[in-house]
Amino acid sequence: MRTFDSLGCDDQGPSPRRFEQLIGKSPALEEVLEHVKRVAPTDSTVLIQGETGTGKELIARAIHNMSSRCGRPFVKLNCAAIPLDLLESELFGHEKGAFTGAIAQKLGRFEMADTGTLFLDEVGDIPPALQPKLLRVLQEQEFERLGSGRTHRVDVRIVAATHRDLTEMVKQGEFRSDLYYRLNVFPILVPSLRERREDIPLLVDHFVESSVRRTGRKIDYIPQATMEALRSYDWPGNIRELQNLIERAVILSNDGVLPNPLPVREASDISISRTPSTLKEIERDLILRTLEDRGWMVGGSNGAAAKLGVKRTTLIAKMQKFGLSRPSVN
């Protein structure tokens, strides 16, 4: 498992600590972590790009935790989750009576993040009418609340993220070019899970462990067939999809065996369609492969039982259950 130490903070200021884990050892992830370590100590604006579910917020938190602003506010705003007519108020705040329903003064995210970091997730969803105001605060570090003529100055580092192609949006006139260049000071491209398949076993182990703690279930081993299926899947939802499917598999598990949580598909649709999908098929397939690999030797330090991590008597019982016996030699 790959983790790296970031700058954490206690009451006296920055101090070494281990922050949230970025799991993996693939070259693609290592390159991202190297970029994080280089840009984090600066105050440069960072634009994190990547598909949905790749862990962009985790990268943003890493940048904050490794910076001199650690211990100060880390404020996040998902620009795609806020109705367009309320997004300006969420960003810059408003005064009492600024619009219908504004019954009290409200601080915006920029004021809340003063001296710290503001993470603007899905920044590509900010409407064109609001983009000039965002550009101004990025350039000048000043703004006015809705309904107020008073200018507020802030000291905020911006880390933005998006799964959208901002360069194409600029070409289509959907995103201001000057705002794009202001955000794109230091770009970080987070790889999809398809681009770091060698990290899947580590991620599976991590998510199994965390799901076991939450659910109280027990997982003794993960069949090779299940792991191969997980490694071969395309993962359109990336790490978030993997995490959710592993939790489902842990809940559905029996006898300490992690079942294959992937949906069943037609043979023409997916290359792993021949992979066993039921718990019994998975377990039988694993036992058969292990027996064949060990020359049908059940006991002993090099036998199938030791390889599977079960007692010899348990393995013999399962062989009888599945009708498995050593092939006769003619």
GROMACS .gro file of C-alpha atoms in nm:
model
  330
    1MET     CA    1   0.000   0.000   0.000
    2ARG     CA    2   0.137   0.342  -0.093
    3THR     CA    3   0.101   0.627   0.151
    4PHE     CA    4   0.308   0.936   0.196
    5ASP     CA    5   0.357   1.170   0.487
    6SER     CA    6   0.217   1.518   0.459
    7LEU     CA    7   0.242   1.819   0.681
    8GLY     CA    8  -0.019   1.799   0.947
    9CYS     CA    9  -0.097   2.054   1.212
   10ASP     CA   10  -0.137   2.066   1.582
   11ASP     CA   11  -0.202   2.365   1.806
   12GLN     CA   12   0.160   2.477   1.769
   13GLY     CA   13   0.163   2.469   1.391
   14PRO     CA   14   0.282   2.229   1.123
   15SER     CA   15   0.416   1.890   1.231
   16PRO     CA   16   0.469   1.561   1.046
   17ARG     CA   17   0.172   1.326   1.043
   18ARG     CA   18   0.015   1.070   0.814
   19PHE     CA   19  -0.296   1.201   0.645
   20GLU     CA   20  -0.571   1.020   0.460
   21GLN     CA   21  -0.423   0.734   0.260
   22LEU     CA   22  -0.376   0.741  -0.114
   23ILE     CA   23  -0.357   0.372  -0.191
   24GLY     CA   24  -0.151   0.220  -0.468
   25LYS     CA   25   0.197   0.178  -0.611
   26SER     CA   26   0.137   0.223  -0.982
   27PRO     CA   27   0.359   0.464  -1.180
   28ALA     CA   28   0.047   0.667  -1.270
   29LEU     CA   29  -0.035   0.731  -0.903
   30GLU     CA   30   0.329   0.792  -0.811
   31GLU     CA   31   0.346   1.067  -1.071
   32VAL     CA   32   0.039   1.237  -0.924
   33LEU     CA   33   0.183   1.219  -0.571
   34GLU     CA   34   0.507   1.372  -0.691
   35HIS     CA   35   0.313   1.666  -0.839
   36VAL     CA   36   0.123   1.705  -0.511
   37LYS     CA   37   0.443   1.720  -0.308
   38ARG     CA   38   0.591   1.980  -0.542
   39VAL     CA   39   0.296   2.220  -0.555
   40ALA     CA   40   0.159   2.184  -0.202
   41PRO     CA   41   0.414   2.411  -0.027
   42THR     CA   42   0.340   2.694  -0.270
   43ASP     CA   43   0.026   2.908  -0.283
   44SER     CA   44  -0.029   2.839  -0.652
   45THR     CA   45  -0.378   2.767  -0.781
   46VAL     CA   46  -0.424   2.399  -0.870
   47LEU     CA   47  -0.666   2.250  -1.122
   48ILE     CA   48  -0.733   1.880  -1.061
   49GLN     CA   49  -0.880   1.701  -1.361
   50GLY     CA   50  -1.006   1.347  -1.390
   51GLU     CA   51  -1.310   1.127  -1.428
   52THR     CA   52  -1.581   1.108  -1.167
   53GLY     CA   53  -1.487   0.888  -0.873
   54THR     CA   54  -1.108   0.904  -0.914
   55GLY     CA   55  -1.043   1.075  -0.578
   56LYS     CA   56  -0.998   1.439  -0.675
   57GLU     CA   57  -1.112   1.565  -0.334
   58LEU     CA   58  -0.855   1.342  -0.165
   59ILE     CA   59  -0.584   1.502  -0.377
   60ALA     CA   60  -0.714   1.848  -0.283
   61ARG     CA   61  -0.701   1.760   0.087
   62ALA     CA   62  -0.347   1.630   0.043
   63ILE     CA   63  -0.241   1.961  -0.109
   64HIS     CA   64  -0.395   2.153   0.181
   65ASN     CA   65  -0.250   1.921   0.446
   66MET     CA   66   0.099   1.950   0.303
   67SER     CA   67   0.086   2.329   0.277
   68SER     CA   68   0.161   2.605   0.528
   69ARG     CA   69  -0.217   2.660   0.547
   70CYS     CA   70  -0.271   2.326   0.717
   71GLY     CA   71  -0.460   2.374   1.041
   72ARG     CA   72  -0.655   2.659   0.886
   73PRO     CA   73  -0.991   2.618   0.711
   74PHE     CA   74  -1.034   2.368   0.430
   75VAL     CA   75  -1.368   2.466   0.279
   76LYS     CA   76  -1.527   2.281  -0.011
   77LEU     CA   77  -1.810   2.363  -0.246
   78ASN     CA   78  -1.955   2.134  -0.511
   79CYS     CA   79  -2.052   2.384  -0.779
   80ALA     CA   80  -2.273   2.128  -0.955
   81ALA     CA   81  -2.479   2.057  -0.642
   82ILE     CA   82  -2.594   2.415  -0.577
   83PRO     CA   83  -2.889   2.566  -0.771
   84LEU     CA   84  -2.763   2.832  -1.009
   85ASP     CA   85  -2.962   3.110  -0.843
   86LEU     CA   86  -2.802   3.032  -0.506
   87LEU     CA   87  -2.445   2.966  -0.617
   88GLU     CA   88  -2.337   3.332  -0.605
   89SER     CA   89  -2.462   3.361  -0.248
   90GLU     CA   90  -2.281   3.039  -0.154
   91LEU     CA   91  -1.957   3.175  -0.294
   92PHE     CA   92  -1.968   3.536  -0.180
   93GLY     CA   93  -2.240   3.552   0.087
   94HIS     CA   94  -2.525   3.798   0.116
   95GLU     CA   95  -2.667   4.066   0.342
   96LYS     CA   96  -3.003   4.047   0.514
   97GLY     CA   97  -3.275   4.145   0.267
   98ALA     CA   98  -3.051   4.111  -0.038
   99PHE     CA   99  -3.320   3.899  -0.205
  100THR     CA  100  -3.645   3.727  -0.119
  101GLY     CA  101  -3.576   3.475   0.154
  102ALA     CA  102  -3.253   3.638   0.273
  103ILE     CA  103  -3.369   3.675   0.633
  104ALA     CA  104  -3.019   3.701   0.780
  105GLN     CA  105  -2.665   3.781   0.682
  106LYS     CA  106  -2.476   3.487   0.536
  107LEU     CA  107  -2.103   3.436   0.496
  108GLY     CA  108  -1.989   3.292   0.166
  109ARG     CA  109  -1.734   3.017   0.119
  110PHE     CA  110  -1.457   3.264   0.035
  111GLU     CA  111  -1.492   3.433   0.375
  112MET     CA  112  -1.519   3.097   0.548
  113ALA     CA  113  -1.195   2.987   0.382
  114ASP     CA  114  -1.001   3.304   0.467
  115THR     CA  115  -0.631   3.219   0.541
  116GLY     CA  116  -0.702   2.861   0.429
  117THR     CA  117  -0.794   2.666   0.117
  118LEU     CA  118  -1.115   2.672  -0.086
  119PHE     CA  119  -1.183   2.356  -0.287
  120LEU     CA  120  -1.416   2.429  -0.579
  121ASP     CA  121  -1.534   2.090  -0.699
  122GLU     CA  122  -1.692   2.064  -1.046
  123VAL     CA  123  -1.578   2.416  -1.128
  124GLY     CA  124  -1.676   2.354  -1.491
  125ASP     CA  125  -2.041   2.380  -1.387
  126ILE     CA  126  -2.016   2.745  -1.281
  127PRO     CA  127  -2.252   2.939  -1.512
  128PRO     CA  128  -2.103   3.196  -1.754
  129ALA     CA  129  -2.274   3.488  -1.578
  130LEU     CA  130  -2.090   3.410  -1.255
  131GLN     CA  131  -1.749   3.341  -1.408
  132PRO     CA  132  -1.634   3.709  -1.422
  133LYS     CA  133  -1.698   3.748  -1.049
  134LEU     CA  134  -1.501   3.435  -0.975
  135LEU     CA  135  -1.218   3.557  -1.195
  136ARG     CA  136  -1.207   3.886  -1.006
  137VAL     CA  137  -1.174   3.726  -0.665
  138LEU     CA  138  -0.905   3.491  -0.796
  139GLN     CA  139  -0.706   3.783  -0.933
  140GLU     CA  140  -0.772   4.049  -0.671
  141GLN     CA  141  -0.870   3.843  -0.364
  142GLU     CA  142  -1.165   4.076  -0.310
  143PHE     CA  143  -1.543   4.068  -0.358
  144GLU     CA  144  -1.872   4.209  -0.232
  145ARG     CA  145  -2.150   4.017  -0.066
  146LEU     CA  146  -2.485   4.023  -0.243
  147GLY     CA  147  -2.676   4.332  -0.133
  148SER     CA  148  -2.365   4.512  -0.008
  149GLY     CA  149  -2.131   4.770  -0.158
  150ARG     CA  150  -1.855   4.697   0.091
  151THR     CA  151  -1.549   4.525  -0.050
  152HIS     CA  152  -1.410   4.232   0.147
  153ARG     CA  153  -1.052   4.117   0.109
  154VAL     CA  154  -0.950   3.759   0.173
  155ASP     CA  155  -0.640   3.542   0.164
  156VAL     CA  156  -0.754   3.216   0.007
  157ARG     CA  157  -0.576   2.947  -0.187
  158ILE     CA  158  -0.788   2.794  -0.463
  159VAL     CA  159  -0.783   2.426  -0.554
  160ALA     CA  160  -1.039   2.348  -0.825
  161ALA     CA  161  -1.149   2.019  -0.977
  162THR     CA  162  -1.358   1.907  -1.270
  163HIS     CA  163  -1.435   1.598  -1.476
  164ARG     CA  164  -1.525   1.815  -1.776
  165ASP     CA  165  -1.297   1.913  -2.066
  166LEU     CA  166  -1.248   2.283  -1.996
  167THR     CA  167  -1.039   2.341  -2.309
  168GLU     CA  168  -1.330   2.219  -2.522
  169MET     CA  169  -1.571   2.432  -2.319
  170VAL     CA  170  -1.351   2.734  -2.388
  171LYS     CA  171  -1.366   2.660  -2.761
  172GLN     CA  172  -1.745   2.632  -2.741
  173GLY     CA  173  -1.773   2.963  -2.552
  174GLU     CA  174  -1.909   2.790  -2.240
  175PHE     CA  175  -1.613   2.876  -2.017
  176ARG     CA  176  -1.410   3.197  -2.011
  177SER     CA  177  -1.057   3.153  -2.141
  178ASP     CA  178  -0.911   3.401  -1.891
  179LEU     CA  179  -1.074   3.214  -1.601
  180TYR     CA  180  -0.947   2.883  -1.737
  181TYR     CA  181  -0.589   3.012  -1.758
  182ARG     CA  182  -0.617   3.156  -1.406
  183LEU     CA  183  -0.733   2.820  -1.270
  184ASN     CA  184  -0.490   2.613  -1.474
  185VAL     CA  185  -0.172   2.745  -1.312
  186PHE     CA  186  -0.070   2.398  -1.197
  187PRO     CA  187  -0.275   2.117  -1.353
  188ILE     CA  188  -0.288   1.767  -1.202
  189LEU     CA  189  -0.448   1.486  -1.402
  190VAL     CA  190  -0.577   1.204  -1.181
  191PRO     CA  191  -0.567   0.870  -1.366
  192SER     CA  192  -0.875   0.654  -1.401
  193LEU     CA  193  -0.879   0.315  -1.232
  194ARG     CA  194  -0.842   0.157  -1.577
  195GLU     CA  195  -0.502   0.326  -1.602
  196ARG     CA  196  -0.380   0.186  -1.271
  197ARG     CA  197  -0.512  -0.172  -1.267
  198GLU     CA  198  -0.210  -0.290  -1.068
  199ASP     CA  199  -0.352  -0.091  -0.774
  200ILE     CA  200  -0.683  -0.279  -0.773
  201PRO     CA  201  -0.574  -0.563  -0.539
  202LEU     CA  202  -0.444  -0.310  -0.284
  203LEU     CA  203  -0.764  -0.109  -0.307
  204VAL     CA  204  -0.977  -0.423  -0.275
  205ASP     CA  205  -0.789  -0.530   0.039
  206HIS     CA  206  -0.830  -0.181   0.187
  207PHE     CA  207  -1.202  -0.159   0.113
  208VAL     CA  208  -1.264  -0.513   0.239
  209GLU     CA  209  -1.092  -0.424   0.565
  210SER     CA  210  -1.289  -0.102   0.611
  211SER     CA  211  -1.620  -0.268   0.513
  212VAL     CA  212  -1.557  -0.551   0.759
  213ARG     CA  213  -1.510  -0.296   1.037
  214ARG     CA  214  -1.832  -0.116   0.948
  215THR     CA  215  -2.053  -0.418   0.887
  216GLY     CA  216  -1.917  -0.664   1.139
  217ARG     CA  217  -1.887  -0.932   0.871
  218LYS     CA  218  -1.589  -1.163   0.834
  219ILE     CA  219  -1.384  -1.219   0.518
  220ASP     CA  220  -1.119  -1.490   0.535
  221TYR     CA  221  -1.002  -1.486   0.176
  222ILE     CA  222  -1.069  -1.341  -0.165
  223PRO     CA  223  -1.093  -1.601  -0.447
  224GLN     CA  224  -0.851  -1.556  -0.732
  225ALA     CA  225  -1.141  -1.566  -0.977
  226THR     CA  226  -1.305  -1.272  -0.800
  227MET     CA  227  -0.985  -1.068  -0.802
  228GLU     CA  228  -0.928  -1.143  -1.171
  229ALA     CA  229  -1.280  -1.027  -1.249
  230LEU     CA  230  -1.226  -0.704  -1.057
  231ARG     CA  231  -0.895  -0.642  -1.234
  232SER     CA  232  -1.054  -0.698  -1.577
  233TYR     CA  233  -1.358  -0.474  -1.528
  234ASP     CA  234  -1.357  -0.129  -1.693
  235TRP     CA  235  -1.472   0.063  -1.381
  236PRO     CA  236  -1.667   0.353  -1.535
  237GLY     CA  237  -1.730   0.480  -1.181
  238ASN     CA  238  -1.363   0.437  -1.085
  239ILE     CA  239  -1.258   0.402  -0.719
  240ARG     CA  240  -1.596   0.512  -0.584
  241GLU     CA  241  -1.767   0.232  -0.777
  242LEU     CA  242  -1.511  -0.021  -0.655
  243GLN     CA  243  -1.561   0.086  -0.294
  244ASN     CA  244  -1.939   0.054  -0.316
  245LEU     CA  245  -1.926  -0.286  -0.487
  246ILE     CA  246  -1.680  -0.423  -0.231
  247GLU     CA  247  -1.908  -0.315   0.053
  248ARG     CA  248  -2.198  -0.492  -0.121
  249ALA     CA  249  -1.988  -0.806  -0.163
  250VAL     CA  250  -1.889  -0.805   0.204
  251ILE     CA  251  -2.254  -0.782   0.307
  252LEU     CA  252  -2.348  -1.070   0.073
  253SER     CA  253  -2.057  -1.291   0.176
  254ASN     CA  254  -2.096  -1.638   0.326
  255ASP     CA  255  -1.839  -1.864   0.490
  256GLY     CA  256  -1.581  -1.586   0.487
  257VAL     CA  257  -1.552  -1.585   0.107
  258LEU     CA  258  -1.577  -1.259  -0.087
  259PRO     CA  259  -1.817  -1.313  -0.379
  260ASN     CA  260  -1.787  -1.147  -0.718
  261PRO     CA  261  -2.004  -0.832  -0.690
  262LEU     CA  262  -1.993  -0.743  -1.059
  263PRO     CA  263  -2.316  -0.752  -1.259
  264VAL     CA  264  -2.372  -1.053  -1.484
  265ARG     CA  265  -2.329  -0.965  -1.853
  266GLU     CA  266  -2.363  -1.140  -2.184
  267ALA     CA  267  -2.050  -1.311  -2.318
  268SER     CA  268  -2.034  -1.070  -2.611
  269ASP     CA  269  -2.037  -0.767  -2.381
  270ILE     CA  270  -1.752  -0.841  -2.144
  271SER     CA  271  -1.436  -1.044  -2.167
  272ILE     CA  272  -1.475  -1.187  -1.815
  273SER     CA  273  -1.819  -1.333  -1.875
  274ARG     CA  274  -1.681  -1.685  -1.823
  275THR     CA  275  -1.575  -1.591  -1.470
  276PRO     CA  276  -1.789  -1.769  -1.207
  277SER     CA  277  -2.043  -1.529  -1.058
  278THR     CA  278  -2.212  -1.724  -0.779
  279LEU     CA  279  -2.052  -1.787  -0.443
  280LYS     CA  280  -2.049  -2.167  -0.487
  281GLU     CA  281  -1.899  -2.138  -0.835
  282ILE     CA  282  -1.631  -1.900  -0.710
  283GLU     CA  283  -1.537  -2.123  -0.417
  284ARG     CA  284  -1.537  -2.444  -0.625
  285ASP     CA  285  -1.328  -2.279  -0.896
  286LEU     CA  286  -1.073  -2.154  -0.643
  287ILE     CA  287  -1.040  -2.495  -0.475
  288LEU     CA  288  -1.007  -2.673  -0.810
  289ARG     CA  289  -0.740  -2.434  -0.936
  290THR     CA  290  -0.544  -2.462  -0.613
  291LEU     CA  291  -0.560  -2.842  -0.614
  292GLU     CA  292  -0.439  -2.852  -0.973
  293ASP     CA  293  -0.162  -2.606  -0.894
  294ARG     CA  294  -0.046  -2.823  -0.601
  295GLY     CA  295  -0.069  -3.149  -0.794
  296TRP     CA  296  -0.375  -3.252  -0.592
  297MET     CA  297  -0.171  -3.262  -0.274
  298VAL     CA  298  -0.416  -3.170   0.005
  299GLY     CA  299  -0.204  -3.165   0.323
  300GLY     CA  300   0.145  -3.057   0.411
  301SER     CA  301   0.319  -2.723   0.407
  302ASN     CA  302   0.303  -2.711   0.026
  303GLY     CA  303  -0.045  -2.855  -0.005
  304ALA     CA  304  -0.366  -2.693  -0.122
  305ALA     CA  305  -0.504  -2.654   0.232
  306ALA     CA  306  -0.203  -2.448   0.338
  307LYS     CA  307  -0.227  -2.240   0.021
  308LEU     CA  308  -0.595  -2.169   0.088
  309GLY     CA  309  -0.536  -2.102   0.455
  310VAL     CA  310  -0.780  -2.370   0.579
  311LYS     CA  311  -0.748  -2.693   0.774
  312ARG     CA  312  -0.687  -3.016   0.583
  313THR     CA  313  -1.013  -3.165   0.714
  314THR     CA  314  -1.203  -2.852   0.607
  315LEU     CA  315  -1.066  -2.876   0.255
  316ILE     CA  316  -1.151  -3.246   0.230
  317ALA     CA  317  -1.508  -3.169   0.338
  318LYS     CA  318  -1.539  -2.899   0.074
  319MET     CA  319  -1.396  -3.130  -0.192
  320GLN     CA  320  -1.665  -3.383  -0.107
  321LYS     CA  321  -1.929  -3.110  -0.112
  322PHE     CA  322  -1.827  -3.000  -0.463
  323GLY     CA  323  -1.760  -3.350  -0.595
  324LEU     CA  324  -1.391  -3.285  -0.649
  325SER     CA  325  -1.150  -3.577  -0.658
  326ARG     CA  326  -0.809  -3.643  -0.800
  327PRO     CA  327  -0.832  -3.745  -1.167
  328SER     CA  328  -0.752  -4.110  -1.226
  329VAL     CA  329  -0.438  -4.188  -1.420
  330ASN     CA  330  -0.490  -4.438  -1.703
   0.00000   0.00000   0.00000
